[in-house]
Amino acid sequence: MTDDLVWLTRAADYAARQHVGQRRKGERAEPYVNHLTEVAALLAETTEGSDLVLVMGGLLHDTIEDTDATVEDLQERFGADVAALVAEVTDDKSLPKEERKRLQVETTPVKSRRAKLLKIADKTSNLRGLVNSPPAGWTEARLRDYVHWAEAVVRSCRGLNAALEAAFDEARAAARVRFDA
Ligand code: ZN
């Protein structure tokens, strides 16, 4: 238990430092770390705190994609399981955005259980963000597009955790009301 707390707070501290100065795209421009703690909390609650690697992965899931962290850094600091999970949910940033989005739909079905749960939590947080604080300058069509894409990614992650799916479906329903998506 004590060890778990040390690992968890270490991951939260590292994530906050790595993403320092970054903000969410929404009009409220929340600190980026709010997204990470939301994803981690969703994962912890819906798995009843049973999977430390998963929750650490939630905190760290964007460090390779959006900061200077590497898989090796994560491996050294947090071990092979956490590093592999984050690598699994990291897009290849050398590819154009549309291609990355297409690949997420295509590759998510063959990903690990943890990666799929992380995807659901990530998309849930992102949809909540769109509803509560839509990015300035996004057209309704772009917002709807995002909602449909998130739904397509989550489709292949279903059947693993009912509580997490329910959280996604609730965010999805709110997006439907807000954007007619
Ligand atoms: Zn994310």
PDB file of C-alpha atoms and ligand atoms in Angstrom:
ATOM      1  CA  MET A   1       0.000   0.000   0.000  1.00  0.00           C
ATOM      2  CA  THR A   2       2.732   2.421   1.006  1.00  0.00           C
ATOM      3  CA  ASP A   3       4.718   1.517  -2.088  1.00  0.00           C
ATOM      4  CA  ASP A   4       1.666   2.095  -4.278  1.00  0.00           C
ATOM      5  CA  LEU A   5       1.210   5.563  -2.839  1.00  0.00           C
ATOM      6  CA  VAL A   6       4.836   6.394  -3.514  1.00  0.00           C
ATOM      7  CA  TRP A   7       4.601   5.199  -7.130  1.00  0.00           C
ATOM      8  CA  LEU A   8       1.336   7.007  -7.725  1.00  0.00           C
ATOM      9  CA  THR A   9       2.427  10.355  -6.322  1.00  0.00           C
ATOM     10  CA  ARG A  10       5.730  10.067  -8.165  1.00  0.00           C
ATOM     11  CA  ALA A  11       3.839   9.582 -11.443  1.00  0.00           C
ATOM     12  CA  ALA A  12       1.537  12.532 -10.691  1.00  0.00           C
ATOM     13  CA  ASP A  13       4.494  14.743  -9.826  1.00  0.00           C
ATOM     14  CA  TYR A  14       6.389  13.745 -12.974  1.00  0.00           C
ATOM     15  CA  ALA A  15       3.330  14.279 -15.196  1.00  0.00           C
ATOM     16  CA  ALA A  16       2.703  17.727 -13.710  1.00  0.00           C
ATOM     17  CA  ARG A  17       6.313  18.736 -14.268  1.00  0.00           C
ATOM     18  CA  GLN A  18       6.473  17.365 -17.809  1.00  0.00           C
ATOM     19  CA  HIS A  19       3.262  19.117 -18.876  1.00  0.00           C
ATOM     20  CA  VAL A  20       3.968  22.353 -16.971  1.00  0.00           C
ATOM     21  CA  GLY A  21       2.760  25.371 -18.945  1.00  0.00           C
ATOM     22  CA  GLN A  22       0.542  23.270 -21.246  1.00  0.00           C
ATOM     23  CA  ARG A  23      -3.164  23.978 -21.367  1.00  0.00           C
ATOM     24  CA  ARG A  24      -6.267  22.288 -22.755  1.00  0.00           C
ATOM     25  CA  LYS A  25      -7.586  23.469 -26.107  1.00  0.00           C
ATOM     26  CA  GLY A  26     -10.959  24.541 -24.639  1.00  0.00           C
ATOM     27  CA  GLU A  27     -12.031  28.140 -24.147  1.00  0.00           C
ATOM     28  CA  ARG A  28     -11.383  27.823 -20.405  1.00  0.00           C
ATOM     29  CA  ALA A  29      -7.798  26.747 -21.132  1.00  0.00           C
ATOM     30  CA  GLU A  30      -7.621  24.488 -18.088  1.00  0.00           C
ATOM     31  CA  PRO A  31      -4.134  23.349 -17.064  1.00  0.00           C
ATOM     32  CA  TYR A  32      -3.303  20.180 -19.008  1.00  0.00           C
ATOM     33  CA  VAL A  33      -2.673  18.273 -15.789  1.00  0.00           C
ATOM     34  CA  ASN A  34      -6.417  18.481 -15.028  1.00  0.00           C
ATOM     35  CA  HIS A  35      -7.006  16.160 -17.986  1.00  0.00           C
ATOM     36  CA  LEU A  36      -4.411  13.691 -16.684  1.00  0.00           C
ATOM     37  CA  THR A  37      -5.810  13.568 -13.152  1.00  0.00           C
ATOM     38  CA  GLU A  38      -9.349  13.231 -14.537  1.00  0.00           C
ATOM     39  CA  VAL A  39      -8.312  10.238 -16.676  1.00  0.00           C
ATOM     40  CA  ALA A  40      -6.434   8.660 -13.747  1.00  0.00           C
ATOM     41  CA  ALA A  41      -9.370   9.199 -11.364  1.00  0.00           C
ATOM     42  CA  LEU A  42     -11.813   7.677 -13.862  1.00  0.00           C
ATOM     43  CA  LEU A  43      -9.582   4.615 -14.202  1.00  0.00           C
ATOM     44  CA  ALA A  44      -9.035   4.274 -10.448  1.00  0.00           C
ATOM     45  CA  GLU A  45     -12.729   4.586  -9.606  1.00  0.00           C
ATOM     46  CA  THR A  46     -14.059   2.271 -12.285  1.00  0.00           C
ATOM     47  CA  THR A  47     -11.500  -0.444 -11.464  1.00  0.00           C
ATOM     48  CA  GLU A  48     -11.910   0.117  -7.704  1.00  0.00           C
ATOM     49  CA  GLY A  49      -8.262   0.912  -7.267  1.00  0.00           C
ATOM     50  CA  SER A  50      -7.188  -2.555  -8.337  1.00  0.00           C
ATOM     51  CA  ASP A  51      -4.619  -1.689 -11.005  1.00  0.00           C
ATOM     52  CA  LEU A  52      -1.750   0.626 -10.107  1.00  0.00           C
ATOM     53  CA  VAL A  53      -0.066   0.307 -13.522  1.00  0.00           C
ATOM     54  CA  LEU A  54      -3.271   1.382 -15.228  1.00  0.00           C
ATOM     55  CA  VAL A  55      -3.750   4.460 -13.037  1.00  0.00           C
ATOM     56  CA  MET A  56      -0.096   5.456 -13.425  1.00  0.00           C
ATOM     57  CA  GLY A  57      -0.563   4.997 -17.171  1.00  0.00           C
ATOM     58  CA  GLY A  58      -3.510   7.377 -16.957  1.00  0.00           C
ATOM     59  CA  LEU A  59      -1.346  10.057 -15.368  1.00  0.00           C
ATOM     60  CA  LEU A  60       1.500   9.538 -17.827  1.00  0.00           C
ATOM     61  CA  HIS A  61      -0.421   8.715 -21.020  1.00  0.00           C
ATOM     62  CA  ASP A  62       0.458  11.910 -22.902  1.00  0.00           C
ATOM     63  CA  THR A  63       4.064  12.330 -21.739  1.00  0.00           C
ATOM     64  CA  ILE A  64       5.656  10.699 -24.802  1.00  0.00           C
ATOM     65  CA  GLU A  65       3.253  12.319 -27.261  1.00  0.00           C
ATOM     66  CA  ASP A  66       3.284  15.847 -25.851  1.00  0.00           C
ATOM     67  CA  THR A  67       6.507  16.287 -23.866  1.00  0.00           C
ATOM     68  CA  ASP A  68      10.184  15.412 -24.265  1.00  0.00           C
ATOM     69  CA  ALA A  69       9.774  12.142 -22.320  1.00  0.00           C
ATOM     70  CA  THR A  70      10.818   8.915 -24.061  1.00  0.00           C
ATOM     71  CA  VAL A  71       9.801   5.310 -23.525  1.00  0.00           C
ATOM     72  CA  GLU A  72      13.253   4.758 -22.008  1.00  0.00           C
ATOM     73  CA  ASP A  73      12.705   7.592 -19.508  1.00  0.00           C
ATOM     74  CA  LEU A  74       9.416   6.048 -18.405  1.00  0.00           C
ATOM     75  CA  GLN A  75      10.930   2.593 -18.225  1.00  0.00           C
ATOM     76  CA  GLU A  76      13.721   3.822 -16.009  1.00  0.00           C
ATOM     77  CA  ARG A  77      11.453   5.798 -13.691  1.00  0.00           C
ATOM     78  CA  PHE A  78       8.302   3.705 -13.587  1.00  0.00           C
ATOM     79  CA  GLY A  79       9.135   0.247 -14.911  1.00  0.00           C
ATOM     80  CA  ALA A  80       8.507  -1.738 -18.075  1.00  0.00           C
ATOM     81  CA  ASP A  81       4.742  -2.257 -17.651  1.00  0.00           C
ATOM     82  CA  VAL A  82       3.912   1.435 -17.305  1.00  0.00           C
ATOM     83  CA  ALA A  83       6.278   2.397 -20.136  1.00  0.00           C
ATOM     84  CA  ALA A  84       4.783  -0.240 -22.452  1.00  0.00           C
ATOM     85  CA  LEU A  85       1.238   0.919 -21.675  1.00  0.00           C
ATOM     86  CA  VAL A  86       2.032   4.566 -22.407  1.00  0.00           C
ATOM     87  CA  ALA A  87       3.846   3.570 -25.607  1.00  0.00           C
ATOM     88  CA  GLU A  88       0.783   1.602 -26.651  1.00  0.00           C
ATOM     89  CA  VAL A  89      -1.506   4.650 -26.443  1.00  0.00           C
ATOM     90  CA  THR A  90       0.972   7.060 -28.038  1.00  0.00           C
ATOM     91  CA  ASP A  91       0.302   8.289 -31.581  1.00  0.00           C
ATOM     92  CA  ASP A  92       3.136   8.540 -34.080  1.00  0.00           C
ATOM     93  CA  LYS A  93       3.498  12.306 -34.286  1.00  0.00           C
ATOM     94  CA  SER A  94       5.453  12.129 -37.538  1.00  0.00           C
ATOM     95  CA  LEU A  95       2.181  11.231 -39.275  1.00  0.00           C
ATOM     96  CA  PRO A  96      -0.438  13.770 -40.370  1.00  0.00           C
ATOM     97  CA  LYS A  97      -3.289  14.294 -37.899  1.00  0.00           C
ATOM     98  CA  GLU A  98      -5.976  12.641 -40.034  1.00  0.00           C
ATOM     99  CA  GLU A  99      -3.789   9.577 -40.547  1.00  0.00           C
ATOM    100  CA  ARG A 100      -3.170   9.350 -36.794  1.00  0.00           C
ATOM    101  CA  LYS A 101      -6.897   9.478 -36.143  1.00  0.00           C
ATOM    102  CA  ARG A 102      -7.572   6.794 -38.739  1.00  0.00           C
ATOM    103  CA  LEU A 103      -4.866   4.589 -37.234  1.00  0.00           C
ATOM    104  CA  GLN A 104      -6.386   4.886 -33.752  1.00  0.00           C
ATOM    105  CA  VAL A 105      -9.651   3.433 -35.036  1.00  0.00           C
ATOM    106  CA  GLU A 106      -7.781   0.727 -36.909  1.00  0.00           C
ATOM    107  CA  THR A 107      -5.276  -0.338 -34.226  1.00  0.00           C
ATOM    108  CA  THR A 108      -7.266   0.012 -30.987  1.00  0.00           C
ATOM    109  CA  PRO A 109      -9.118  -3.321 -31.459  1.00  0.00           C
ATOM    110  CA  VAL A 110      -5.845  -5.274 -31.161  1.00  0.00           C
ATOM    111  CA  LYS A 111      -4.500  -3.366 -28.170  1.00  0.00           C
ATOM    112  CA  SER A 112      -4.183  -4.668 -24.623  1.00  0.00           C
ATOM    113  CA  ARG A 113      -6.982  -4.532 -22.081  1.00  0.00           C
ATOM    114  CA  ARG A 114      -5.266  -1.735 -20.171  1.00  0.00           C
ATOM    115  CA  ALA A 115      -4.728   0.305 -23.324  1.00  0.00           C
ATOM    116  CA  LYS A 116      -8.408  -0.044 -24.212  1.00  0.00           C
ATOM    117  CA  LEU A 117      -9.524   1.054 -20.751  1.00  0.00           C
ATOM    118  CA  LEU A 118      -7.172   4.014 -20.981  1.00  0.00           C
ATOM    119  CA  LYS A 119      -8.627   4.934 -24.389  1.00  0.00           C
ATOM    120  CA  ILE A 120     -12.165   4.947 -22.980  1.00  0.00           C
ATOM    121  CA  ALA A 121     -11.132   7.170 -20.055  1.00  0.00           C
ATOM    122  CA  ASP A 122      -9.183   9.504 -22.354  1.00  0.00           C
ATOM    123  CA  LYS A 123     -12.067   9.919 -24.790  1.00  0.00           C
ATOM    124  CA  THR A 124     -14.507  10.397 -21.891  1.00  0.00           C
ATOM    125  CA  SER A 125     -12.395  13.241 -20.516  1.00  0.00           C
ATOM    126  CA  ASN A 126     -12.031  14.749 -23.985  1.00  0.00           C
ATOM    127  CA  LEU A 127     -15.775  14.656 -24.674  1.00  0.00           C
ATOM    128  CA  ARG A 128     -16.506  16.214 -21.276  1.00  0.00           C
ATOM    129  CA  GLY A 129     -13.991  18.899 -22.173  1.00  0.00           C
ATOM    130  CA  LEU A 130     -15.675  19.599 -25.519  1.00  0.00           C
ATOM    131  CA  VAL A 131     -19.075  19.928 -23.848  1.00  0.00           C
ATOM    132  CA  ASN A 132     -17.955  22.039 -20.882  1.00  0.00           C
ATOM    133  CA  SER A 133     -15.362  24.120 -22.681  1.00  0.00           C
ATOM    134  CA  PRO A 134     -15.417  23.811 -26.471  1.00  0.00           C
ATOM    135  CA  PRO A 135     -12.231  24.983 -28.195  1.00  0.00           C
ATOM    136  CA  ALA A 136     -12.612  28.516 -29.545  1.00  0.00           C
ATOM    137  CA  GLY A 137     -12.792  28.470 -33.313  1.00  0.00           C
ATOM    138  CA  TRP A 138     -14.044  24.905 -33.697  1.00  0.00           C
ATOM    139  CA  THR A 139     -17.070  24.753 -35.986  1.00  0.00           C
ATOM    140  CA  GLU A 140     -20.071  22.613 -35.050  1.00  0.00           C
ATOM    141  CA  ALA A 141     -19.047  20.246 -37.844  1.00  0.00           C
ATOM    142  CA  ARG A 142     -15.582  19.812 -36.376  1.00  0.00           C
ATOM    143  CA  LEU A 143     -17.016  19.224 -32.891  1.00  0.00           C
ATOM    144  CA  ARG A 144     -19.437  16.618 -34.255  1.00  0.00           C
ATOM    145  CA  ASP A 145     -16.627  14.993 -36.194  1.00  0.00           C
ATOM    146  CA  TYR A 146     -14.579  14.620 -33.040  1.00  0.00           C
ATOM    147  CA  VAL A 147     -17.513  13.076 -31.164  1.00  0.00           C
ATOM    148  CA  HIS A 148     -18.067  10.512 -33.923  1.00  0.00           C
ATOM    149  CA  TRP A 149     -14.381   9.669 -34.074  1.00  0.00           C
ATOM    150  CA  ALA A 150     -14.168   9.207 -30.282  1.00  0.00           C
ATOM    151  CA  GLU A 151     -17.166   6.902 -30.474  1.00  0.00           C
ATOM    152  CA  ALA A 152     -15.507   4.865 -33.241  1.00  0.00           C
ATOM    153  CA  VAL A 153     -12.335   4.408 -31.159  1.00  0.00           C
ATOM    154  CA  VAL A 154     -14.306   3.402 -28.049  1.00  0.00           C
ATOM    155  CA  ARG A 155     -16.479   0.950 -29.982  1.00  0.00           C
ATOM    156  CA  SER A 156     -13.650  -1.598 -30.059  1.00  0.00           C
ATOM    157  CA  CYS A 157     -12.923  -1.134 -26.327  1.00  0.00           C
ATOM    158  CA  ARG A 158     -16.315  -2.226 -25.097  1.00  0.00           C
ATOM    159  CA  GLY A 159     -17.137  -5.282 -23.013  1.00  0.00           C
ATOM    160  CA  LEU A 160     -14.318  -4.804 -20.513  1.00  0.00           C
ATOM    161  CA  ASN A 161     -15.633  -2.434 -17.858  1.00  0.00           C
ATOM    162  CA  ALA A 162     -19.293  -1.458 -17.570  1.00  0.00           C
ATOM    163  CA  ALA A 163     -18.737   1.467 -15.199  1.00  0.00           C
ATOM    164  CA  LEU A 164     -16.167   3.075 -17.479  1.00  0.00           C
ATOM    165  CA  GLU A 165     -18.371   2.553 -20.524  1.00  0.00           C
ATOM    166  CA  ALA A 166     -21.250   4.169 -18.636  1.00  0.00           C
ATOM    167  CA  ALA A 167     -19.083   7.237 -17.956  1.00  0.00           C
ATOM    168  CA  PHE A 168     -18.224   7.453 -21.650  1.00  0.00           C
ATOM    169  CA  ASP A 169     -21.853   6.987 -22.699  1.00  0.00           C
ATOM    170  CA  GLU A 170     -22.904   9.775 -20.348  1.00  0.00           C
ATOM    171  CA  ALA A 171     -20.329  12.144 -21.864  1.00  0.00           C
ATOM    172  CA  ARG A 172     -21.387  10.984 -25.330  1.00  0.00           C
ATOM    173  CA  ALA A 173     -25.033  11.729 -24.514  1.00  0.00           C
ATOM    174  CA  ALA A 174     -24.139  15.205 -23.234  1.00  0.00           C
ATOM    175  CA  ALA A 175     -22.303  15.850 -26.509  1.00  0.00           C
ATOM    176  CA  ARG A 176     -25.385  14.773 -28.434  1.00  0.00           C
ATOM    177  CA  VAL A 177     -27.492  17.303 -26.549  1.00  0.00           C
ATOM    178  CA  ARG A 178     -24.918  20.070 -26.888  1.00  0.00           C
ATOM    179  CA  PHE A 179     -23.856  19.651 -30.545  1.00  0.00           C
ATOM    180  CA  ASP A 180     -26.632  17.505 -31.977  1.00  0.00           C
ATOM    181  CA  ALA A 181     -23.845  15.002 -32.721  1.00  0.00           C
TER     182      ALA A 181
HETATM  183 ZN    ZN B   1      -5.218  12.391 -23.207  1.00  0.00          ZN
END
